[in-house]
Coordinates of C-alpha atoms in Angstrom, one line a residue:
Chain A
X1 CA -25.0 -41.3 -22.9
X2 CA -22.0 -39.5 -22.3
X3 CA -21.7 -35.5 -22.1
X4 CA -18.8 -33.5 -23.3
X5 CA -16.6 -31.5 -21.3
X6 CA -17.9 -28.3 -21.8
X7 CA -21.5 -29.2 -22.5
X8 CA -24.3 -26.3 -22.0
X9 CA -25.3 -27.7 -18.7
X10 CA -21.5 -28.0 -17.4
X11 CA -20.9 -24.2 -18.8
X12 CA -23.5 -23.1 -17.4
X13 CA -22.1 -24.6 -13.7
X14 CA -19.4 -21.8 -14.7
X15 CA -21.4 -18.8 -15.7
X16 CA -24.2 -19.5 -13.2
X17 CA -22.6 -18.2 -10.2
X18 CA -21.2 -15.1 -11.8
X19 CA -24.4 -13.7 -11.6
X20 CA -28.1 -15.0 -11.2
X21 CA -26.7 -17.6 -8.4
X22 CA -23.5 -15.7 -7.2
X23 CA -22.4 -17.1 -3.9
X24 CA -22.6 -13.6 -1.9
X25 CA -24.9 -11.4 -3.3
X26 CA -27.9 -14.0 -4.0
X27 CA -26.9 -17.0 -1.4
X28 CA -25.3 -14.1 0.6
X29 CA -22.1 -16.4 1.9
X30 CA -18.6 -15.5 3.1
X31 CA -19.8 -11.8 3.9
X32 CA -17.6 -12.3 6.7
X33 CA -14.3 -12.5 4.6
X34 CA -15.6 -10.0 2.3
X35 CA -16.2 -7.3 4.4
X36 CA -12.6 -8.1 6.0
X37 CA -10.1 -8.7 3.0
X38 CA -11.6 -5.7 0.5
X39 CA -9.6 -2.6 2.1
X40 CA -6.9 -3.0 -1.0
X41 CA -7.0 -4.8 -4.2
X42 CA -4.3 -7.3 -4.2
X43 CA -5.3 -9.1 -1.0
X44 CA -8.8 -8.9 -2.5
X45 CA -7.4 -11.2 -5.4
X46 CA -5.3 -13.4 -3.5
X47 CA -8.2 -14.4 -1.4
X48 CA -10.8 -15.0 -4.0
X49 CA -8.0 -17.2 -6.1
X50 CA -7.5 -18.9 -2.6
X51 CA -10.8 -20.0 -2.1
X52 CA -11.5 -20.3 -6.0
X53 CA -8.5 -23.2 -5.9
X54 CA -9.5 -24.9 -2.4
X55 CA -13.4 -24.8 -3.6
X56 CA -12.8 -26.3 -6.7
X57 CA -10.2 -29.5 -5.5
X58 CA -12.4 -30.1 -2.2
X59 CA -15.7 -30.6 -4.5
X60 CA -13.2 -32.7 -6.7
X61 CA -11.9 -34.6 -4.0
X62 CA -15.4 -35.2 -1.8
X63 CA -17.3 -35.8 -5.5
X64 CA -14.2 -38.6 -5.7
X65 CA -14.8 -40.3 -2.1
X66 CA -18.6 -39.4 -2.0
X67 CA -20.0 -43.4 -2.3
X68 CA -17.5 -44.4 0.3
X69 CA -18.6 -41.3 2.8
X70 CA -20.8 -42.6 5.7
X71 CA -23.1 -39.7 5.8
X72 CA -23.2 -39.4 10.0
X73 CA -19.7 -38.5 9.7
X74 CA -19.5 -36.3 6.2
X75 CA -19.2 -33.3 8.2
X76 CA -15.9 -33.9 9.8
X77 CA -14.8 -35.5 6.3
X78 CA -15.3 -32.3 4.6
X79 CA -13.8 -30.5 7.3
X80 CA -10.3 -32.4 7.0
X81 CA -10.3 -32.2 3.4
X82 CA -10.6 -28.5 3.6
X83 CA -8.6 -27.7 6.3
X84 CA -5.7 -30.2 4.3
X85 CA -6.0 -27.5 1.4
X86 CA -6.6 -24.5 3.0
X87 CA -3.1 -25.2 5.4
X88 CA -1.3 -25.8 2.1
X89 CA -2.6 -22.8 0.5
X90 CA -1.9 -20.8 3.4
X91 CA 2.2 -22.4 3.3
X92 CA 2.2 -21.3 -0.4
X93 CA 1.3 -17.9 0.3
X94 CA 3.6 -17.9 3.2
X95 CA 6.4 -19.0 1.2
X96 CA 6.0 -16.8 -2.1
X97 CA 3.9 -13.7 -1.1
X98 CA 4.5 -13.2 2.5
X99 CA 3.6 -9.6 2.6
X100 CA 0.2 -10.0 1.4
X101 CA 0.0 -13.0 3.2
X102 CA 0.3 -11.2 6.3
X103 CA -2.6 -8.8 5.6
X104 CA -4.7 -11.4 4.9
X105 CA -3.8 -13.0 8.3
X106 CA -6.3 -14.9 9.9
X107 CA -9.0 -14.8 7.1
X108 CA -6.4 -17.3 5.1
X109 CA -7.4 -19.8 8.1
X110 CA -11.0 -18.9 7.9
X111 CA -11.0 -20.2 4.7
X112 CA -11.6 -23.4 6.3
X113 CA -15.6 -21.9 7.8
X114 CA -16.6 -20.4 4.7
X115 CA -20.1 -21.1 4.3
X116 CA -19.4 -21.2 0.0
X117 CA -16.7 -24.1 0.3
X118 CA -19.3 -26.1 2.8
X119 CA -22.4 -25.3 1.1
X120 CA -21.1 -26.5 -2.6
X121 CA -19.7 -29.7 -0.6
X122 CA -23.1 -30.6 1.2
X123 CA -25.2 -29.1 -2.0
X124 CA -23.6 -30.4 -4.9
X125 CA -20.1 -32.5 -4.6
X126 CA -21.9 -34.7 -2.3
X127 CA -24.3 -36.0 -5.4
X128 CA -22.4 -35.1 -8.4
X129 CA -19.8 -36.7 -10.5
X130 CA -16.2 -35.4 -10.2
X131 CA -16.3 -32.8 -13.5
X132 CA -19.1 -30.9 -12.6
X133 CA -17.8 -30.7 -9.1
X134 CA -14.8 -29.7 -9.8
X135 CA -16.4 -26.8 -12.4
X136 CA -19.0 -25.8 -9.7
X137 CA -16.3 -25.1 -7.5
X138 CA -14.8 -22.9 -9.9
X139 CA -17.9 -20.7 -10.7
X140 CA -18.2 -20.4 -7.1
X141 CA -15.0 -19.2 -6.1
X142 CA -15.2 -17.1 -9.3
X143 CA -18.2 -15.9 -8.4
X144 CA -16.9 -14.8 -4.9
X145 CA -14.0 -13.4 -6.0
X146 CA -15.7 -11.3 -8.7
X147 CA -17.4 -9.4 -5.7
X148 CA -14.7 -9.5 -3.7
X149 CA -12.3 -7.9 -6.7
X150 CA -15.2 -5.2 -7.4
X151 CA -15.8 -4.1 -3.7
X152 CA -11.9 -3.9 -3.1
X153 CA -11.3 -1.9 -5.8
X154 CA -14.1 0.4 -5.5
X155 CA -13.0 1.3 -1.7
X156 CA -9.0 1.4 -2.6
X157 CA -9.8 3.5 -5.4
X158 CA -12.0 5.7 -3.5
X159 CA -10.4 5.4 0.0
X160 CA -6.9 5.6 -0.7
X161 CA -6.8 6.7 -4.6
X162 CA -5.0 3.7 -5.8
X163 CA -5.3 0.1 -7.3
X164 CA -3.4 -2.5 -6.9
X165 CA -1.1 -0.1 -4.8
X166 CA -0.7 1.9 -7.8
X167 CA -1.6 5.6 -7.6
X168 CA -4.3 6.4 -10.4
X169 CA -5.9 9.6 -9.2
X170 CA -3.5 12.1 -10.2
X171 CA -2.2 14.5 -7.8
X172 CA -3.1 17.7 -9.5
X173 CA -6.8 16.4 -8.6
X174 CA -5.5 16.3 -4.8
X175 CA -4.2 20.0 -5.3
X176 CA -7.6 21.0 -6.5
X177 CA -8.8 19.8 -3.3
X178 CA -10.3 16.4 -3.9
X179 CA -9.5 14.5 -0.6
X180 CA -9.6 10.4 -0.2
X181 CA -13.1 9.3 1.4
X182 CA -11.8 7.7 4.6
X183 CA -15.2 6.3 5.1
X184 CA -14.2 3.8 2.3
X185 CA -11.1 2.2 4.2
X186 CA -13.6 1.8 7.3
X187 CA -15.3 -1.7 7.2
X188 CA -19.1 -0.5 7.2
X189 CA -18.6 0.8 4.0
X190 CA -17.8 -2.4 2.5
X191 CA -21.1 -3.9 3.8
X192 CA -22.7 -0.7 2.2
X193 CA -20.9 -1.1 -1.3
X194 CA -22.5 -5.0 -1.3
X195 CA -25.5 -3.9 -0.7
X196 CA -25.6 -1.2 -3.5
X197 CA -24.4 -3.8 -5.3
X198 CA -27.0 -6.5 -4.3
X199 CA -29.2 -3.9 -4.9
X200 CA -28.3 -3.0 -8.7
X201 CA -28.1 -6.5 -9.5
X202 CA -31.5 -6.6 -8.2
X203 CA -32.9 -4.0 -10.2
X204 CA -31.7 -5.4 -13.0
X205 CA -32.5 -8.7 -12.7
X206 CA -36.7 -8.6 -12.0
X207 CA -36.7 -12.0 -11.5
X208 CA -34.7 -12.1 -7.9
X209 CA -36.8 -10.3 -6.3
X210 CA -39.1 -12.4 -3.7
X211 CA -42.7 -12.0 -4.4
X212 CA -44.6 -11.3 -1.7
Chain B
X1 CA -49.9 34.1 -13.6
X2 CA -52.9 33.1 -15.5
X3 CA -50.5 32.7 -18.9
X4 CA -48.6 30.5 -17.1
X5 CA -51.5 28.3 -16.0
X6 CA -52.4 27.9 -19.4
X7 CA -49.1 27.0 -20.5
X8 CA -49.1 24.2 -18.0
X9 CA -52.7 23.2 -18.8
X10 CA -51.5 23.2 -22.5
X11 CA -48.3 21.0 -22.5
X12 CA -50.4 18.6 -19.6
X13 CA -51.5 16.1 -21.9
X14 CA -47.9 15.4 -23.7
X15 CA -47.1 14.2 -19.6
X16 CA -50.2 11.9 -19.4
X17 CA -50.4 8.1 -19.8
X18 CA -49.6 7.7 -23.2
X19 CA -48.2 11.3 -23.7
X20 CA -44.6 11.2 -25.5
X21 CA -43.1 12.7 -22.2
X22 CA -44.9 10.1 -20.0
X23 CA -41.5 9.2 -18.5
X24 CA -41.3 13.0 -17.2
X25 CA -44.6 13.0 -15.4
X26 CA -43.1 13.3 -12.2
X27 CA -41.0 16.3 -12.7
X28 CA -43.9 17.7 -14.5
X29 CA -46.3 17.3 -11.0
X30 CA -43.8 18.5 -8.7
X31 CA -43.1 21.9 -11.2
X32 CA -47.0 22.0 -11.0
X33 CA -48.0 21.6 -7.5
X34 CA -44.7 23.7 -6.7
X35 CA -46.2 26.6 -8.8
X36 CA -50.2 25.8 -7.9
X37 CA -52.6 24.5 -5.3
X38 CA -52.5 20.6 -7.1
X39 CA -56.0 20.5 -8.9
X40 CA -56.4 16.6 -7.9
X41 CA -59.4 15.6 -5.7
X42 CA -60.2 12.5 -4.4
X43 CA -63.0 10.4 -6.1
X44 CA -63.6 7.9 -2.8
X45 CA -64.5 9.2 0.2
X46 CA -61.0 11.0 1.9
X47 CA -60.3 10.7 5.7
X48 CA -58.8 14.2 6.5
X49 CA -58.4 14.8 10.2
X50 CA -56.3 18.0 9.7
X51 CA -55.4 20.8 6.9
X52 CA -51.6 19.6 8.1
X53 CA -50.0 17.9 5.2
X54 CA -46.5 17.1 4.0
X55 CA -45.9 20.2 2.6
X56 CA -47.3 22.7 5.6
X57 CA -45.7 21.0 8.2
X58 CA -41.8 20.9 6.0
X59 CA -42.8 24.7 5.4
X60 CA -43.0 25.2 9.5
X61 CA -40.0 23.9 10.2
X62 CA -38.2 25.6 7.6
X63 CA -39.8 28.7 9.2
X64 CA -38.3 27.4 12.6
X65 CA -35.3 27.0 11.4
X66 CA -34.7 31.0 9.9
X67 CA -33.7 32.2 13.4
X68 CA -30.7 29.7 13.4
X69 CA -30.2 30.5 9.8
X70 CA -30.0 34.1 10.4
X71 CA -28.0 34.2 13.1
X72 CA -25.4 31.6 11.6
X73 CA -24.6 34.4 8.6
X74 CA -23.9 36.8 11.2
X75 CA -22.2 34.8 13.4
X76 CA -19.5 33.4 11.2
X77 CA -19.2 36.6 9.7
X78 CA -18.4 38.3 13.1
X79 CA -15.6 36.0 13.6
X80 CA -14.5 35.8 10.0
X81 CA -13.7 39.4 10.9
X82 CA -12.6 39.3 14.2
X83 CA -10.4 37.0 13.1
X84 CA -8.4 38.9 10.6
X85 CA -8.5 41.5 13.3
X86 CA -10.9 44.0 11.8
X87 CA -14.2 45.6 13.0
X88 CA -17.4 45.5 11.1
X89 CA -20.4 46.3 11.5
X90 CA -24.0 44.5 11.4
X91 CA -24.7 44.3 7.8
X92 CA -21.4 44.0 6.8
X93 CA -21.0 40.3 9.4
X94 CA -24.4 39.7 7.8
X95 CA -23.2 39.7 4.4
X96 CA -20.2 37.5 4.8
X97 CA -22.2 35.0 5.8
X98 CA -24.2 35.5 3.5
X99 CA -22.2 34.6 1.1
X100 CA -20.5 31.9 2.4
X101 CA -23.3 30.0 3.6
X102 CA -25.6 30.5 0.2
X103 CA -23.4 28.5 -1.7
X104 CA -23.5 25.3 0.7
X105 CA -27.3 25.4 0.8
X106 CA -27.9 25.6 -3.4
X107 CA -25.8 22.7 -3.6
X108 CA -27.4 20.6 -0.7
X109 CA -30.7 21.6 -2.6
X110 CA -29.6 20.8 -5.7
X111 CA -28.1 17.5 -5.3
X112 CA -30.6 15.9 -2.7
X113 CA -33.7 17.4 -5.1
X114 CA -31.8 15.9 -7.8
X115 CA -31.7 13.0 -6.7
X116 CA -34.8 12.8 -5.4
X117 CA -36.3 13.8 -8.9
X118 CA -34.5 10.7 -10.3
X119 CA -36.0 8.0 -8.5
X120 CA -39.4 9.2 -8.2
X121 CA -39.0 9.2 -11.8
X122 CA -37.9 5.8 -12.1
X123 CA -40.1 4.7 -9.9
X124 CA -43.1 6.3 -11.6
X125 CA -44.4 8.0 -8.1
X126 CA -44.7 12.0 -7.5
X127 CA -41.7 14.1 -5.8
X128 CA -42.6 14.9 -2.6
X129 CA -41.2 17.6 -0.4
X130 CA -39.9 14.7 2.2
X131 CA -36.3 16.6 1.1
X132 CA -37.2 20.4 1.6
X133 CA -36.2 20.3 5.2
X134 CA -33.4 17.6 5.3
X135 CA -31.9 20.4 2.6
X136 CA -32.2 23.0 4.8
X137 CA -30.6 21.4 7.7
X138 CA -27.9 19.8 6.0
X139 CA -26.0 23.2 5.7
X140 CA -26.7 24.1 9.6
X141 CA -24.9 21.4 10.5
X142 CA -21.7 22.2 8.1
X143 CA -18.7 23.3 9.3
X144 CA -18.5 27.0 7.0
X145 CA -15.2 26.1 5.3
X146 CA -16.4 22.7 4.1
X147 CA -15.5 22.6 0.3
X148 CA -18.8 22.1 -1.6
X149 CA -18.1 19.4 -3.4
X150 CA -18.0 17.3 -0.3
X151 CA -21.5 18.5 0.7
X152 CA -22.5 17.5 -2.6
X153 CA -21.1 13.5 -2.0
X154 CA -22.6 13.5 1.7
X155 CA -25.6 14.5 0.2
X156 CA -25.6 11.9 -2.2
X157 CA -24.5 9.5 0.1
X158 CA -27.5 10.5 2.8
X159 CA -30.3 10.6 0.0
X160 CA -29.4 7.6 -2.2
X161 CA -27.7 5.2 1.1
X162 CA -30.1 7.1 3.5
X163 CA -33.1 7.5 2.0
X164 CA -34.1 6.0 -1.2
X165 CA -32.7 2.7 -0.3
X166 CA -35.6 2.1 2.4
X167 CA -38.2 3.1 0.1
X168 CA -37.9 7.4 -0.1
X169 CA -39.8 9.9 2.5
X170 CA -41.1 8.3 5.2
X171 CA -39.5 5.1 5.3
X172 CA -36.0 6.1 6.1
X173 CA -34.5 4.8 9.3
X174 CA -31.6 7.6 10.2
X175 CA -32.1 11.1 10.1
X176 CA -30.8 11.9 6.6
X177 CA -29.1 15.4 7.5
X178 CA -27.2 13.2 10.6
X179 CA -25.8 11.2 7.9
X180 CA -25.0 13.4 5.5
X181 CA -22.9 14.9 8.6
X182 CA -21.5 11.8 9.7
X183 CA -20.4 10.7 6.5
X184 CA -18.5 13.7 6.6
X185 CA -17.2 13.3 9.8
X186 CA -15.7 9.6 8.8
X187 CA -15.0 9.9 5.3
X188 CA -13.3 13.6 5.7
X189 CA -12.3 13.7 9.5
X190 CA -9.7 17.0 9.0
X191 CA -12.5 19.0 7.2
X192 CA -15.4 18.9 10.5
X193 CA -12.6 18.2 13.7
X194 CA -10.4 20.6 14.6
X195 CA -9.8 24.1 15.6
X196 CA -9.1 26.0 12.3
X197 CA -12.7 25.0 10.1
X198 CA -15.4 26.8 12.0
X199 CA -14.2 29.8 10.9
X200 CA -14.1 31.4 7.3
X201 CA -11.2 32.2 5.5
X202 CA -9.0 30.4 8.6
X203 CA -8.2 27.1 6.7
X204 CA -5.7 28.9 5.0
X205 CA -4.0 30.4 8.3
X206 CA -3.2 33.2 7.0
X207 CA -3.9 36.8 8.0
X208 CA -5.1 35.7 11.5
X209 CA -4.4 38.3 14.5
X210 CA -2.1 36.9 17.0
X211 CA -3.4 35.0 20.0
X212 CA -6.7 34.5 18.0
X213 CA -7.9 30.6 18.1
X214 CA -10.9 29.2 16.3
X215 CA -11.4 26.0 18.7
X216 CA -15.2 25.3 19.7
X217 CA -16.7 25.6 23.5
X218 CA -16.2 21.8 23.0
X219 CA -12.7 21.9 21.9
X220 CA -11.6 24.3 25.1
X221 CA -13.6 21.7 26.9
X222 CA -12.0 18.9 26.1
X223 CA -8.7 20.2 26.7
X224 CA -9.5 21.9 29.9
X225 CA -9.4 25.7 29.0
X226 CA -11.3 27.9 29.9
X227 CA -15.2 28.1 28.7
X228 CA -16.9 31.1 27.2
X229 CA -19.4 32.7 29.5
X230 CA -22.6 31.4 29.4
X231 CA -24.2 34.5 28.2
X232 CA -21.9 34.2 25.2
X233 CA -23.0 30.3 24.9
X234 CA -26.5 31.8 25.2
X235 CA -26.7 34.0 23.0
X236 CA -24.1 32.4 20.7
X237 CA -20.9 34.1 20.2
X238 CA -18.7 31.3 20.4
X239 CA -17.6 29.3 16.9
X240 CA -19.2 26.4 15.8
X241 CA -21.4 24.7 13.2
X242 CA -23.1 27.3 11.0
X243 CA -26.5 27.0 12.7
X244 CA -26.0 25.5 16.2
X245 CA -24.4 28.6 17.5
X246 CA -27.0 30.7 19.0
X247 CA -29.1 28.8 21.7
X248 CA -31.7 31.8 21.8
X249 CA -32.4 31.6 18.1
X250 CA -32.9 27.5 18.6
X251 CA -34.5 28.2 21.4
X252 CA -37.0 30.6 18.9
X253 CA -37.3 27.5 16.8
X254 CA -38.5 25.4 19.5
X255 CA -41.4 27.5 20.0
X256 CA -42.7 27.9 16.5
X257 CA -42.0 24.1 16.5
X258 CA -44.3 23.4 19.8
X259 CA -47.2 26.3 19.1
X260 CA -47.5 24.8 15.6
X261 CA -47.8 21.2 17.0
X262 CA -44.8 20.2 14.6
X263 CA -42.4 19.3 16.9
X264 CA -42.6 16.4 19.9
X265 CA -42.6 18.6 23.4
X266 CA -41.9 14.8 24.5
X267 CA -38.8 14.1 23.1
X268 CA -37.6 17.6 23.4
X269 CA -38.2 17.7 27.3
X270 CA -37.1 13.9 28.2
X271 CA -34.0 14.8 25.8
X272 CA -33.7 17.8 28.2
X273 CA -33.9 15.8 31.3
X274 CA -31.7 13.2 30.1
X275 CA -28.6 15.5 29.5
X276 CA -29.2 17.7 32.4
X277 CA -29.7 13.7 34.4
X278 CA -26.4 12.7 32.7
X279 CA -24.5 16.4 33.4
X280 CA -25.7 16.5 36.8
X281 CA -24.4 12.8 37.5
X282 CA -21.2 13.4 35.8
X283 CA -20.8 16.6 38.0
X284 CA -21.1 14.5 41.6
X285 CA -18.3 12.2 40.1
X286 CA -16.4 14.7 39.0
X287 CA -13.1 12.3 38.0
X288 CA -11.6 15.3 35.4
X289 CA -12.5 18.7 34.2
X290 CA -14.4 17.7 31.8
X291 CA -17.2 15.7 34.5
X292 CA -16.9 19.3 36.3
X293 CA -18.0 21.0 33.6
X294 CA -21.5 22.4 35.2
X295 CA -24.6 20.8 33.5
X296 CA -26.4 24.0 32.2
X297 CA -23.5 24.7 30.6
X298 CA -22.9 21.3 29.0
X299 CA -26.4 21.6 28.1
X300 CA -25.2 25.2 26.1
X301 CA -22.2 24.1 24.4
X302 CA -22.2 22.5 20.8
X303 CA -24.9 21.3 19.1
X304 CA -26.8 19.8 22.1
X305 CA -30.2 21.9 21.7
X306 CA -30.2 22.0 18.1
X307 CA -29.8 18.2 17.7
X308 CA -32.8 17.7 20.3
X309 CA -35.0 20.2 18.6
X310 CA -34.8 19.9 15.0
X311 CA -33.1 16.5 14.7
X312 CA -34.6 13.7 17.7
X313 CA -37.9 15.2 16.7
X314 CA -37.8 14.5 13.0
X315 CA -41.2 12.3 12.9
X316 CA -40.4 9.6 10.9
X317 CA -36.9 9.0 12.5
X318 CA -38.5 9.0 16.3
X319 CA -40.4 6.7 18.6
X320 CA -43.7 6.9 17.7
X321 CA -45.7 6.3 20.6
X322 CA -45.6 8.3 23.9
X323 CA -43.9 6.3 26.3
X324 CA -41.9 5.4 23.9
X325 CA -40.9 9.1 23.0
X326 CA -40.3 9.7 27.0
X327 CA -37.7 6.8 26.7
X328 CA -36.3 7.7 22.9
X329 CA -35.8 11.6 24.5
X330 CA -34.2 10.7 27.8
X331 CA -31.7 8.1 26.1
X332 CA -30.7 11.2 23.4
X333 CA -29.9 13.6 26.0
X334 CA -27.8 10.6 28.4
X335 CA -25.9 9.1 25.0
X336 CA -25.2 12.5 23.8
X337 CA -23.6 13.9 27.1
X338 CA -21.7 10.4 27.9
X339 CA -19.8 10.0 24.5
X340 CA -18.9 13.3 24.8
X341 CA -17.1 13.2 27.8
X342 CA -15.6 9.3 28.0
X343 CA -14.6 10.6 23.8
X344 CA -13.1 14.0 23.2
X345 CA -12.1 12.4 19.9
X346 CA -15.7 12.8 19.0
X347 CA -17.1 15.8 19.9
X348 CA -20.2 16.0 18.8
X349 CA -21.8 13.2 20.6
X350 CA -25.1 14.3 19.7
X351 CA -24.9 13.4 16.5
X352 CA -23.8 10.1 17.6
X353 CA -26.5 9.8 20.0
X354 CA -29.8 10.7 18.1
X355 CA -27.9 8.2 14.9
X356 CA -27.9 5.6 17.4
X357 CA -31.2 5.9 19.1
X358 CA -32.8 5.9 15.3
X359 CA -31.6 2.3 14.9
X360 CA -33.3 1.9 18.2
X361 CA -36.8 3.6 17.9
X362 CA -38.4 0.8 16.2
X363 CA -37.6 -1.3 19.0
X364 CA -38.6 0.9 21.6
X365 CA -41.8 1.3 20.1
X366 CA -42.2 -2.5 19.8
X367 CA -41.8 -3.1 23.3
X368 CA -43.9 -0.3 24.3
X369 CA -46.7 -1.5 22.0
X370 CA -46.4 -5.4 23.7
X371 CA -46.2 -4.2 27.1
X372 CA -49.6 -2.2 26.3
X373 CA -51.1 -5.1 25.0
X374 CA -50.1 -7.4 27.7
X375 CA -51.1 -5.0 30.6
X376 CA -54.7 -4.9 28.4
X377 CA -54.7 -8.8 28.6
X378 CA -54.5 -8.9 31.8
X379 CA -57.2 -6.3 32.7
X380 CA -59.6 -8.1 30.1
X381 CA -58.9 -11.3 31.8
X382 CA -59.2 -10.6 35.1
X383 CA -62.5 -9.0 34.3
X384 CA -64.1 -11.9 32.4
X385 CA -63.0 -14.2 36.3
X386 CA -65.0 -12.0 38.3

């Protein structure tokens, strides 16, 4: 039986990682980059986009190759595919948005070691057909990006009073004595923000709480 | 009083299981036990060791804080009038400080207790007295000119992230009051460091008499300027955070804590020893002018004593084992002086040292217990063999 392209099962691959199977808040993967690039929304957004593209395409390629990869060297093959894609993404970023690329610095290269991508390849693409694998990659990339942008929004808003580099807290607030929160700029606050997001998510969906 | 009791009894059924205001049960509980002694009794056998419960413990600490608070009020007024070149009497100074400090205390209590009530409500447990001491400590570790909204934000952060996230009173890893101060220290550094924040009315930098600076002893020490005399430091005629200035008032508080057995003498003694040890070690090295400051003066500067007496001894965040308490206290004293000297940008080494050691307290306890087990095991094996 042939499945339709957007069957409920396939749609679930897209929506699952956005909420109840989120790579950051539930699987707790990819935390390192989530802490490092979330000072402002713009780099976080670009990072999220890059990771989504790399996850989706590498999932697709590995899924196409899955029957020909000898299982003993599969990690190497996966790394080669990811590395090739990351280099392309890195070059594109350098060519078109150099300032953001500079801000992301080493973290674009570090997408290669992002656990989400390797995790999805191992857990999903190695055993699934190309189209579901592609959707799974998009879904996980978006789930990662959602948290990244949310954290970056909170940090940029409270830390520098801006969103996407535009000032959103009016000057009159500053004259009344409002001040930007310097702690939000510091890395620990990204960890605490993610922690609070996890807290909120778990208290909203009780089924996530371990029964111990 | 009787009519109040009657009224409470009247509305009580509404708050019990099945009543229409059931959700507000813990709020009602809190007000009832605040106004009257709770009429709840245990049904099964109870295990009372002491009449000292959380409420008593907290009240004793509050009483111990009163001397520091009262002196802080006077100190704030004294330096305010001194900075504008006026002579003022005892009561004028005291009253000025009172007016300045009261809003900070109010904001700290309202925010903190408000959050505690909300969490108790949503979790369905009773509101307990855990915030009473933190709510008083927070104002005492703030500079007087701190904007009130910052106090509210810092208190909210300390209570939500530092306490409720870990499960509420008695479960927190870090001392909430110090967390509030650390929050302001990193989030709004301009409001809690420098020479202008410690004296009320100095932030505008107007009407100041010539030659007056609001530099704290720690700021003077880091620039190498002449320090106030040891008696000024001891009695508290120096600018600083509200509660930390007078060592005499803190020592009175310490005596109250020690006599009532609430503060651990082990931690206090060990911290003091650690601070003095580090101070004398630096005296011996003497590489720069900060290191050459006499160890006794080091101890009398800044919030070292305040932190050691009221914060390091916090029973929740400190070590529980007796041997652990010595280690914990000694390291707090050492780190406090070390941070202060090695990094003059962080004059409040005490705050950092206590927060750092809070993190390690469970680890220290773990190894003390493990060591005890292995020692006794060895002894047991020996007796079996012989």
